[in-house]
Short mmCIF file of C-alpha atoms and ligand atoms in Angstrom, two decimals:
data_model
loop_
_atom_site.label_atom_id
_atom_site.label_comp_id
_atom_site.label_asym_id
_atom_site.label_seq_id
_atom_site.Cartn_x
_atom_site.Cartn_y
_atom_site.Cartn_z
CA UNK A 1 -26.08 -7.40 -10.49
CA UNK A 2 -24.45 -6.80 -13.88
CA UNK A 3 -20.71 -7.50 -13.87
CA UNK A 4 -20.17 -6.78 -17.58
CA UNK A 5 -18.40 -3.63 -18.70
CA UNK A 6 -20.05 -1.21 -21.11
CA UNK A 7 -18.49 -0.36 -24.50
CA UNK A 8 -17.43 3.05 -23.10
CA UNK A 9 -15.79 1.41 -20.10
CA UNK A 10 -13.84 -0.97 -22.33
CA UNK A 11 -12.69 1.97 -24.50
CA UNK A 12 -11.55 3.75 -21.35
CA UNK A 13 -9.56 0.68 -20.31
CA UNK A 14 -7.80 0.61 -23.70
CA UNK A 15 -6.91 4.27 -23.33
CA UNK A 16 -5.42 3.75 -19.86
CA UNK A 17 -3.52 0.65 -20.99
CA UNK A 18 -2.06 2.40 -24.02
CA UNK A 19 -0.97 5.38 -21.92
CA UNK A 20 0.71 3.25 -19.26
CA UNK A 21 2.58 1.17 -21.85
CA UNK A 22 3.88 4.22 -23.67
CA UNK A 23 4.53 6.62 -20.78
CA UNK A 24 6.19 4.39 -18.18
CA UNK A 25 10.00 4.41 -18.49
CA UNK A 26 11.21 0.91 -19.46
CA UNK A 27 13.83 0.92 -16.69
CA UNK A 28 11.08 1.16 -14.04
CA UNK A 29 8.88 -1.50 -15.66
CA UNK A 30 11.87 -3.87 -15.96
CA UNK A 31 12.60 -3.57 -12.25
CA UNK A 32 9.00 -4.41 -11.37
CA UNK A 33 8.89 -7.33 -13.81
CA UNK A 34 12.02 -8.75 -12.19
CA UNK A 35 10.66 -8.29 -8.61
CA UNK A 36 13.34 -5.72 -7.88
CA UNK A 37 12.90 -2.85 -5.41
CA UNK A 38 12.22 0.67 -6.72
CA UNK A 39 14.33 3.67 -5.77
CA UNK A 40 12.64 6.80 -4.40
CA UNK A 41 13.37 8.53 -7.67
CA UNK A 42 11.49 5.88 -9.70
CA UNK A 43 8.34 6.50 -7.67
CA UNK A 44 8.68 10.29 -7.92
CA UNK A 45 9.30 10.13 -11.69
CA UNK A 46 6.20 8.04 -12.31
CA UNK A 47 4.02 10.17 -10.03
CA UNK A 48 5.01 13.29 -11.97
CA UNK A 49 4.22 11.61 -15.30
CA UNK A 50 0.77 10.77 -13.93
CA UNK A 51 0.33 14.28 -12.57
CA UNK A 52 1.13 15.84 -15.94
CA UNK A 53 -1.54 13.63 -17.46
CA UNK A 54 -4.04 14.66 -14.73
CA UNK A 55 -4.23 11.12 -13.29
CA UNK A 56 -2.03 11.43 -10.18
CA UNK A 57 -4.85 11.70 -7.67
CA UNK A 58 -7.57 9.98 -9.66
CA UNK A 59 -9.59 9.20 -6.52
CA UNK A 60 -9.87 12.84 -5.34
CA UNK A 61 -12.70 15.28 -6.09
CA UNK A 62 -12.24 17.17 -9.38
CA UNK A 63 -11.91 20.42 -7.44
CA UNK A 64 -8.62 19.18 -5.96
CA UNK A 65 -7.18 17.63 -9.12
CA UNK A 66 -9.17 14.36 -9.22
CA UNK A 67 -10.66 12.87 -12.36
CA UNK A 68 -14.34 12.43 -11.53
CA UNK A 69 -14.08 8.82 -12.72
CA UNK A 70 -16.75 6.31 -11.81
CA UNK A 71 -15.92 3.43 -9.43
CA UNK A 72 -15.52 1.16 -12.50
CA UNK A 73 -13.03 3.56 -14.09
CA UNK A 74 -11.11 3.81 -10.81
CA UNK A 75 -11.02 0.02 -10.67
CA UNK A 76 -9.77 -0.22 -14.25
CA UNK A 77 -7.06 2.35 -13.57
CA UNK A 78 -5.79 0.31 -10.61
CA UNK A 79 -6.00 -2.97 -12.49
CA UNK A 80 -4.07 -1.59 -15.46
CA UNK A 81 -1.41 -0.07 -13.18
CA UNK A 82 -0.83 -3.49 -11.68
CA UNK A 83 -0.96 -5.41 -14.95
CA UNK A 84 1.54 -3.12 -16.73
CA UNK A 85 3.16 -3.32 -14.09
CA UNK A 86 3.66 0.31 -13.03
CA UNK A 87 4.40 1.74 -9.57
CA UNK A 88 1.44 2.35 -7.31
CA UNK A 89 1.16 6.09 -6.44
CA UNK A 90 2.53 6.58 -2.91
CA UNK A 91 -0.51 5.66 -0.83
CA UNK A 92 0.41 7.68 2.26
CA UNK A 93 -0.30 10.90 0.38
CA UNK A 94 -2.76 9.90 -2.35
CA UNK A 95 -5.06 7.47 -0.56
CA UNK A 96 -4.50 8.33 3.11
CA UNK A 97 -3.66 11.84 4.28
CA UNK A 98 -4.89 13.56 1.07
CA UNK A 99 -8.48 12.27 1.39
CA UNK A 100 -8.44 12.97 5.16
CA UNK A 101 -7.43 16.59 4.51
CA UNK A 102 -10.08 16.89 1.80
CA UNK A 103 -12.77 15.59 4.15
CA UNK A 104 -11.72 17.20 7.45
CA UNK A 105 -8.81 19.64 6.89
CA UNK A 106 -8.82 23.44 6.80
CA UNK A 107 -8.79 25.38 3.52
CA UNK A 108 -5.19 26.46 4.27
CA UNK A 109 -4.12 22.85 4.75
CA UNK A 110 -5.76 21.81 1.48
CA UNK A 111 -4.18 24.63 -0.51
CA UNK A 112 -0.79 24.15 1.05
CA UNK A 113 -0.49 20.36 0.89
CA UNK A 114 -2.76 18.82 -1.74
CA UNK A 115 -0.99 20.05 -4.91
CA UNK A 116 2.34 18.98 -3.40
CA UNK A 117 0.97 15.49 -2.71
CA UNK A 118 -0.24 15.20 -6.31
CA UNK A 119 3.21 16.04 -7.65
CA UNK A 120 5.02 14.12 -4.90
CA UNK A 121 6.88 17.27 -3.88
CA UNK A 122 6.24 16.11 -0.32
CA UNK A 123 6.80 12.50 0.64
CA UNK A 124 4.41 11.51 3.44
CA UNK A 125 4.61 8.63 5.89
CA UNK A 126 2.06 7.22 8.33
CA UNK A 127 2.68 7.47 12.08
CA UNK A 128 -0.10 5.39 13.62
CA UNK A 129 1.39 2.18 15.10
CA UNK A 130 3.42 2.18 18.28
CA UNK A 131 5.04 -0.53 20.36
CA UNK A 132 1.96 -1.92 22.17
CA UNK A 133 -0.53 -0.19 19.85
CA UNK A 134 -0.98 -1.99 16.52
CA UNK A 135 -4.24 -3.94 16.26
CA UNK A 136 -5.32 -2.15 19.42
CA UNK A 137 -4.42 1.22 17.92
CA UNK A 138 -6.54 3.24 20.34
CA UNK A 139 -4.03 2.36 23.11
CA UNK A 140 -1.47 4.68 21.53
CA UNK A 141 0.55 6.78 23.98
CA UNK A 142 2.50 9.37 21.96
CA UNK A 143 1.42 12.60 23.63
CA UNK A 144 0.82 16.09 22.28
CA UNK A 145 0.46 18.82 24.91
CA UNK A 146 -0.78 22.23 23.89
CA UNK A 147 1.66 25.02 24.76
CA UNK A 148 0.51 28.40 23.37
CA UNK A 149 0.39 28.18 19.57
CA UNK A 150 2.20 24.83 19.52
CA UNK A 151 1.79 21.21 20.51
CA UNK A 152 4.77 19.53 22.14
CA UNK A 153 4.99 15.91 20.99
CA UNK A 154 6.74 13.09 22.86
CA UNK A 155 6.70 9.36 22.18
CA UNK A 156 7.47 6.71 19.60
CA UNK A 157 5.96 5.36 16.40
CA UNK A 158 7.01 2.08 14.82
CA UNK A 159 6.84 0.17 11.52
CA UNK A 160 6.78 3.55 9.78
CA UNK A 161 7.13 2.60 6.12
CA UNK A 162 9.63 4.64 4.08
CA UNK A 163 10.03 7.26 6.84
CA UNK A 164 13.67 7.48 5.75
CA UNK A 165 12.49 9.37 2.63
CA UNK A 166 9.72 11.36 4.28
CA UNK A 167 9.30 15.14 4.40
CA UNK A 168 6.13 14.87 6.51
CA UNK A 169 4.45 12.39 8.83
CA UNK A 170 0.76 12.29 9.76
CA UNK A 171 0.38 11.09 13.32
CA UNK A 172 -2.23 9.99 15.77
CA UNK A 173 -1.36 11.55 19.12
CA UNK A 174 -2.97 11.59 22.55
CA UNK A 175 -4.20 15.07 23.42
CA UNK A 176 -6.49 14.12 26.31
CA UNK A 177 -5.06 11.40 28.57
CA UNK A 178 -8.12 11.55 30.88
CA UNK A 179 -10.73 10.79 28.19
CA UNK A 180 -11.91 7.33 27.10
CA UNK A 181 -9.10 6.01 24.92
CA UNK A 182 -10.74 6.59 21.50
CA UNK A 183 -11.89 10.06 22.53
CA UNK A 184 -8.54 11.60 23.50
CA UNK A 185 -6.78 11.20 20.15
CA UNK A 186 -5.93 13.90 17.57
CA UNK A 187 -4.57 13.87 14.01
CA UNK A 188 -1.41 15.98 13.58
CA UNK A 189 0.75 16.80 10.55
CA UNK A 190 4.43 16.95 11.51
CA UNK A 191 7.36 18.21 9.46
CA UNK A 192 10.06 15.52 9.60
CA UNK A 193 12.79 18.18 9.74
CA UNK A 194 11.56 19.48 13.12
CA UNK A 195 14.22 19.23 15.84
CA UNK A 196 13.67 16.28 18.19
CA UNK A 197 12.69 13.68 15.54
CA UNK A 198 14.91 10.61 15.11
CA UNK A 199 14.35 7.92 12.47
CA UNK A 200 15.92 4.53 13.09
CA UNK A 201 15.70 1.67 10.56
CA UNK A 202 14.26 -1.75 11.29
CA UNK A 203 15.99 -4.29 9.05
CA UNK A 204 13.39 -6.77 7.82
CA UNK A 205 13.73 -10.54 7.42
CA UNK A 206 14.56 -10.14 3.71
CA UNK A 207 17.46 -7.84 4.60
CA UNK A 208 15.56 -4.81 3.31
CA UNK A 209 15.13 -1.38 4.82
CA UNK A 210 11.61 -0.14 4.32
CA UNK A 211 10.29 0.23 7.88
CA UNK A 212 11.50 2.39 10.74
CA UNK A 213 11.07 3.49 14.30
CA UNK A 214 10.38 7.22 14.68
CA UNK A 215 11.10 8.92 18.00
CA UNK A 216 9.68 12.29 19.12
CA UNK A 217 11.50 14.16 21.84
CA UNK A 218 9.88 17.51 22.73
CA UNK A 219 8.93 18.14 19.10
CA UNK A 220 7.21 21.52 18.63
CA UNK A 221 4.35 21.34 16.11
CA UNK A 222 2.40 24.49 15.11
CA UNK A 223 -1.24 24.21 16.26
CA UNK A 224 -2.37 25.00 12.68
CA UNK A 225 -1.11 21.50 11.77
CA UNK A 226 -3.97 19.88 13.66
CA UNK A 227 -6.43 18.30 11.22
CA UNK A 228 -10.08 18.95 12.04
CA UNK A 229 -10.97 19.15 15.71
CA UNK A 230 -8.87 18.25 18.73
CA UNK A 231 -9.76 14.80 20.15
CA UNK A 232 -11.64 13.77 16.98
CA UNK A 233 -8.61 12.04 15.41
CA UNK A 234 -10.02 8.55 15.92
CA UNK A 235 -12.93 9.29 13.55
CA UNK A 236 -10.51 10.55 10.89
CA UNK A 237 -8.30 7.49 11.36
CA UNK A 238 -11.27 5.14 10.88
CA UNK A 239 -12.15 6.99 7.69
CA UNK A 240 -8.57 6.58 6.47
CA UNK A 241 -8.19 2.90 7.42
CA UNK A 242 -11.40 1.98 5.61
CA UNK A 243 -9.92 3.40 2.43
CA UNK A 244 -6.55 1.70 2.96
CA UNK A 245 -8.05 -1.78 2.84
CA UNK A 246 -9.81 -1.46 -0.50
CA UNK A 247 -6.49 -1.13 -2.35
CA UNK A 248 -5.01 -4.27 -0.89
CA UNK A 249 -6.66 -7.02 -3.07
CA UNK A 250 -4.09 -6.39 -5.83
CA UNK A 251 -5.76 -8.65 -8.35
CA UNK A 252 -3.90 -7.16 -11.32
CA UNK A 253 -0.61 -7.54 -9.51
CA UNK A 254 -1.26 -11.24 -8.80
CA UNK A 255 -2.42 -11.85 -12.38
CA UNK A 256 0.85 -10.42 -13.64
CA UNK A 257 2.75 -12.59 -11.18
CA UNK A 258 0.92 -15.74 -12.33
CA UNK A 259 1.91 -14.88 -15.90
CA UNK A 260 5.54 -14.59 -14.78
CA UNK A 261 5.33 -17.89 -12.86
CA UNK A 262 4.14 -19.66 -16.01
CA UNK A 263 6.92 -18.10 -18.06
CA UNK A 264 9.62 -19.17 -15.58
CA UNK A 265 8.14 -22.63 -14.96
CA UNK A 266 8.02 -23.26 -18.71
CA UNK A 267 11.76 -22.56 -18.95
CA UNK A 268 12.77 -24.52 -15.82
CA UNK A 269 13.25 -28.29 -16.33
CA UNK A 270 12.62 -31.07 -13.85
CA UNK A 271 14.13 -34.26 -15.28
CA UNK A 272 13.13 -34.44 -18.93
CA UNK A 273 10.21 -31.96 -18.89
CA UNK A 274 9.47 -28.35 -18.01
CA UNK A 275 8.29 -27.74 -14.44
CA UNK A 276 5.09 -26.29 -15.90
CA UNK A 277 4.17 -29.79 -17.09
CA UNK A 278 4.76 -31.37 -13.69
CA UNK A 279 1.41 -32.54 -12.31
CA UNK A 280 2.02 -31.53 -8.71
CA UNK A 281 3.16 -28.07 -9.75
CA UNK A 282 0.21 -27.64 -12.12
CA UNK A 283 -2.20 -28.59 -9.34
CA UNK A 284 -0.82 -25.90 -7.03
CA UNK A 285 -0.78 -23.30 -9.78
CA UNK A 286 -4.36 -24.14 -10.77
CA UNK A 287 -5.48 -23.80 -7.13
CA UNK A 288 -4.01 -20.28 -6.98
CA UNK A 289 -5.59 -19.34 -10.31
CA UNK A 290 -9.04 -20.52 -9.16
CA UNK A 291 -8.74 -18.45 -5.98
CA UNK A 292 -7.59 -15.46 -8.00
CA UNK A 293 -10.54 -15.74 -10.38
CA UNK A 294 -12.90 -15.91 -7.40
CA UNK A 295 -11.23 -12.84 -5.87
CA UNK A 296 -11.59 -10.96 -9.15
CA UNK A 297 -15.32 -11.76 -9.25
CA UNK A 298 -15.71 -10.62 -5.63
CA UNK A 299 -13.89 -7.39 -6.43
CA UNK A 300 -16.13 -6.82 -9.44
CA UNK A 301 -19.19 -7.38 -7.25
CA UNK A 302 -17.92 -4.75 -4.81
CA UNK A 303 -17.25 -2.33 -7.69
CA UNK A 304 -20.69 -3.01 -9.21
CA UNK A 305 -22.32 -2.37 -5.82
CA UNK A 306 -20.36 0.88 -5.56
CA UNK A 307 -21.96 2.07 -8.79
CA UNK A 308 -25.14 2.41 -6.75
CA UNK A 309 -23.80 3.18 -3.28
CA UNK A 310 -24.55 6.46 -1.59
CA UNK A 311 -22.00 8.07 0.76
CA UNK A 312 -18.39 7.30 1.43
CA UNK A 313 -18.58 4.57 4.05
CA UNK A 314 -16.21 1.66 3.29
CA UNK A 315 -17.86 -1.62 2.34
CA UNK A 316 -17.02 -4.30 4.95
CA UNK A 317 -16.51 -6.62 1.96
CA UNK A 318 -13.18 -4.83 1.52
CA UNK A 319 -11.99 -6.96 4.47
CA UNK A 320 -12.66 -10.09 2.39
CA UNK A 321 -10.64 -8.59 -0.47
CA UNK A 322 -7.77 -7.85 1.92
CA UNK A 323 -7.64 -11.37 3.36
CA UNK A 324 -7.93 -13.22 0.06
CA UNK A 325 -5.72 -10.78 -1.82
CA UNK A 326 -2.89 -11.11 0.67
CA UNK A 327 -3.19 -14.92 0.86
CA UNK A 328 -2.94 -15.15 -2.92
CA UNK A 329 0.06 -12.81 -3.04
CA UNK A 330 1.78 -15.04 -0.49
CA UNK A 331 0.84 -18.22 -2.39
CA UNK A 332 2.39 -16.86 -5.61
CA UNK A 333 5.69 -16.23 -3.83
CA UNK A 334 5.62 -19.85 -2.62
CA UNK A 335 5.32 -21.01 -6.24
CA UNK A 336 8.20 -18.74 -7.21
CA UNK A 337 10.33 -20.35 -4.48
CA UNK A 338 9.48 -23.76 -5.85
CA UNK A 339 10.63 -22.72 -9.32
CA UNK A 340 13.87 -21.22 -8.11
CA UNK A 341 14.65 -24.39 -6.08
CA UNK A 342 18.10 -24.45 -4.46
CA UNK A 343 18.94 -20.98 -5.76
CA UNK A 344 16.50 -19.61 -3.21
CA UNK A 345 18.92 -20.36 -0.43
CA UNK A 346 21.75 -17.89 -0.89
CA UNK A 347 19.89 -14.65 -0.27
CA UNK A 348 22.15 -12.12 1.34
CA UNK A 349 20.49 -10.19 4.15
CA UNK A 350 23.71 -8.48 5.18
CA UNK A 351 23.47 -6.10 2.22
CA UNK A 352 21.17 -3.11 2.14
CA UNK A 353 18.45 -3.00 -0.49
CA UNK A 354 20.14 -1.06 -3.26
CA UNK A 355 23.37 -3.04 -2.98
CA UNK A 356 21.60 -6.34 -2.67
CA UNK A 357 19.71 -5.95 -5.90
CA UNK A 358 22.95 -5.10 -7.66
CA UNK A 359 24.82 -8.15 -6.34
CA UNK A 360 25.37 -10.77 -9.01
CA UNK A 361 22.96 -13.49 -7.86
CA UNK A 362 24.08 -17.05 -7.36
CA UNK A 363 22.26 -18.94 -10.10
CA UNK A 364 20.38 -17.32 -12.99
CA UNK A 365 19.90 -13.55 -13.03
CA UNK A 366 16.14 -13.75 -12.35
CA UNK A 367 16.69 -15.91 -9.24
CA UNK A 368 18.29 -13.17 -7.10
CA UNK A 369 15.19 -11.33 -5.88
CA UNK A 370 12.96 -14.41 -5.45
CA UNK A 371 13.82 -15.40 -1.85
CA UNK A 372 13.78 -11.78 -0.59
CA UNK A 373 10.41 -11.33 -2.33
CA UNK A 374 9.07 -14.42 -0.58
CA UNK A 375 10.20 -13.14 2.82
CA UNK A 376 9.05 -9.58 2.16
CA UNK A 377 5.56 -10.72 1.16
CA UNK A 378 4.91 -12.15 4.65
CA UNK A 379 4.05 -8.56 5.57
CA UNK A 380 0.92 -8.35 3.43
CA UNK A 381 -1.22 -10.29 5.90
CA UNK A 382 -0.08 -7.93 8.71
CA UNK A 383 -0.11 -4.33 7.50
CA UNK A 384 -3.28 -2.35 6.89
CA UNK A 385 -4.90 -4.33 9.74
CA UNK A 386 -3.93 -8.00 10.19
CA UNK A 387 -5.96 -10.75 8.56
CA UNK A 388 -7.22 -11.84 11.99
CA UNK A 389 -8.54 -8.32 12.61
CA UNK A 390 -10.22 -8.38 9.17
CA UNK A 391 -11.93 -11.63 10.17
CA UNK A 392 -13.23 -9.91 13.32
CA UNK A 393 -14.65 -7.13 11.11
CA UNK A 394 -16.33 -9.67 8.84
CA UNK A 395 -17.76 -11.49 11.86
CA UNK A 396 -19.30 -8.28 13.20
CA UNK A 397 -20.23 -6.28 10.11
CA UNK A 398 -21.21 -9.06 7.66
CA UNK A 399 -22.13 -12.11 9.73
CA UNK A 400 -23.61 -10.05 12.59
CA UNK A 401 -21.87 -12.12 15.27
C1 FAD B 501 5.85 -4.15 6.63
C2 FAD B 501 4.96 -3.35 7.52
C3 FAD B 501 4.72 -2.03 7.25
C4 FAD B 501 3.95 -1.26 8.11
N1 FAD B 501 3.81 0.09 7.85
C5 FAD B 501 3.19 0.86 8.75
C6 FAD B 501 3.17 2.28 8.59
O1 FAD B 501 3.70 2.82 7.60
N2 FAD B 501 2.56 3.03 9.54
C7 FAD B 501 1.95 2.48 10.63
O2 FAD B 501 1.39 3.22 11.43
N3 FAD B 501 1.95 1.14 10.82
C8 FAD B 501 2.55 0.33 9.90
N4 FAD B 501 2.59 -1.04 10.09
C9 FAD B 501 2.04 -1.58 11.33
C10 FAD B 501 0.83 -2.47 11.15
O3 FAD B 501 -0.33 -1.71 10.95
C11 FAD B 501 0.75 -3.34 12.42
O4 FAD B 501 1.87 -4.21 12.40
C12 FAD B 501 -0.51 -4.14 12.49
O5 FAD B 501 -1.63 -3.32 12.69
C13 FAD B 501 -0.45 -5.19 13.62
O6 FAD B 501 -0.09 -4.60 14.83
P1 FAD B 501 1.10 -5.20 15.70
O7 FAD B 501 2.28 -5.37 14.81
O8 FAD B 501 1.25 -4.35 16.90
O9 FAD B 501 0.63 -6.67 16.11
P2 FAD B 501 -0.38 -7.03 17.29
O10 FAD B 501 -1.55 -6.12 17.26
O11 FAD B 501 0.39 -7.14 18.55
O12 FAD B 501 -0.85 -8.45 16.83
C14 FAD B 501 -0.07 -9.64 17.05
C15 FAD B 501 -0.89 -10.83 16.58
O13 FAD B 501 -2.09 -10.95 17.38
C16 FAD B 501 -3.25 -10.95 16.54
N5 FAD B 501 -4.33 -10.18 17.18
C17 FAD B 501 -4.23 -8.98 17.81
N6 FAD B 501 -5.43 -8.58 18.25
C18 FAD B 501 -6.33 -9.54 17.90
C19 FAD B 501 -7.74 -9.71 18.05
N7 FAD B 501 -8.48 -8.77 18.67
N8 FAD B 501 -8.32 -10.82 17.54
C20 FAD B 501 -7.58 -11.77 16.89
N9 FAD B 501 -6.23 -11.67 16.72
C21 FAD B 501 -5.62 -10.58 17.21
C22 FAD B 501 -2.80 -10.23 15.26
O14 FAD B 501 -3.59 -10.59 14.16
C23 FAD B 501 -1.37 -10.72 15.12
O15 FAD B 501 -1.34 -11.99 14.53
C24 FAD B 501 3.33 -1.85 9.24
C25 FAD B 501 3.54 -3.20 9.50
C26 FAD B 501 4.34 -3.96 8.67
C27 FAD B 501 4.56 -5.41 8.99
#
């Protein structure tokens, strides 16, 4: 297996890097460098810059606005996004519901929705999880009963990320309560403005507001918003979840964070020397860097294998990337906490996100977002399928247990 890039691939990487550095507004990059939250408008602005360039939905077929890039080019695009750092295109549209529509949706659905996803004219959110149906997603109970040319939806979704901004939600709903649990599920597109929908925030441990509960009370959804066939939603969801995991390694993101850790630890003094020269700290940092290098090599192996892979089935190795990637992201936030020391304590969960980031932090300016970032990053080993569930997948699909 050859893990080296060709001359053309390296030239492509330079082109992407140069574009990101010149086209991304400095105000957005500065927020990301300082671990601050992005506003909705930042994400929309960046998506439209990418769309103008023709790179907004790089992973889609050319026919629907994609780039036709090879797996290596796709990988480089992601890596450069994270290294810049630049905002990730909103995954709910670009990597989840968009590809599902392309694979299983009607022509009308594709024409109506796909260009609006590319330009982020519609903000999508993901309505899969419910109370009692997370890892065991097939136990979901939100029902959709056919009534003439409509479905009537009742139930509750939870942990719905950024639903407070959403125009649309794609939902798994139960259309046949008598069938075996995986076989009675359908995939519905629901306009968030429909009467009967209520969005209620869940305030997270960092004081932020990025997840929600979404309630459906006799919500009428036109039958044309069903994706594919009734009761085949579980197959479409499996297709979608396989794609979700591959983006979660975030090697470029962690590399950028390690760079920032070194910068801060070089400036922070313990006694008469910088923290970066403290042996205990260096040991921990080196351990994270070794893991990160190993993850990068694993990711490159997956990408190299994709060069030759036929079909669209997700590689079970993506579960390894998810586990290691999330563990490393969490480890980097632990190092950040160590640098910030006592200034990590006074985080202020009583403020909402926008206000909190604008509060003058106690301690140096850069210290403010560190403790919230640490708390927020606990989520990465849970969403997209918990790390324990990924280990089950590895046990079955790779180890054959
Ligand atoms: C920040 C955040 C954002 C999210 N965003 C969304 C979203 O936008 N849309 C959406 O639909 N969902 C979203 N989720 C939900 C996420 O997918 C679920 O939280 C996740 O699948 C776990 O489900 P659960 O929370 O019900 O935990 P449970 O499934 O109840 O799991 C509890 C614990 O038991 C373990 N466990 C469960 N089953 C097994 C098993 N078979 N073997 C070993 N261990 C097991 C789990 O690993 C976990 O540690 C989000 C979650 C978080 C934290």
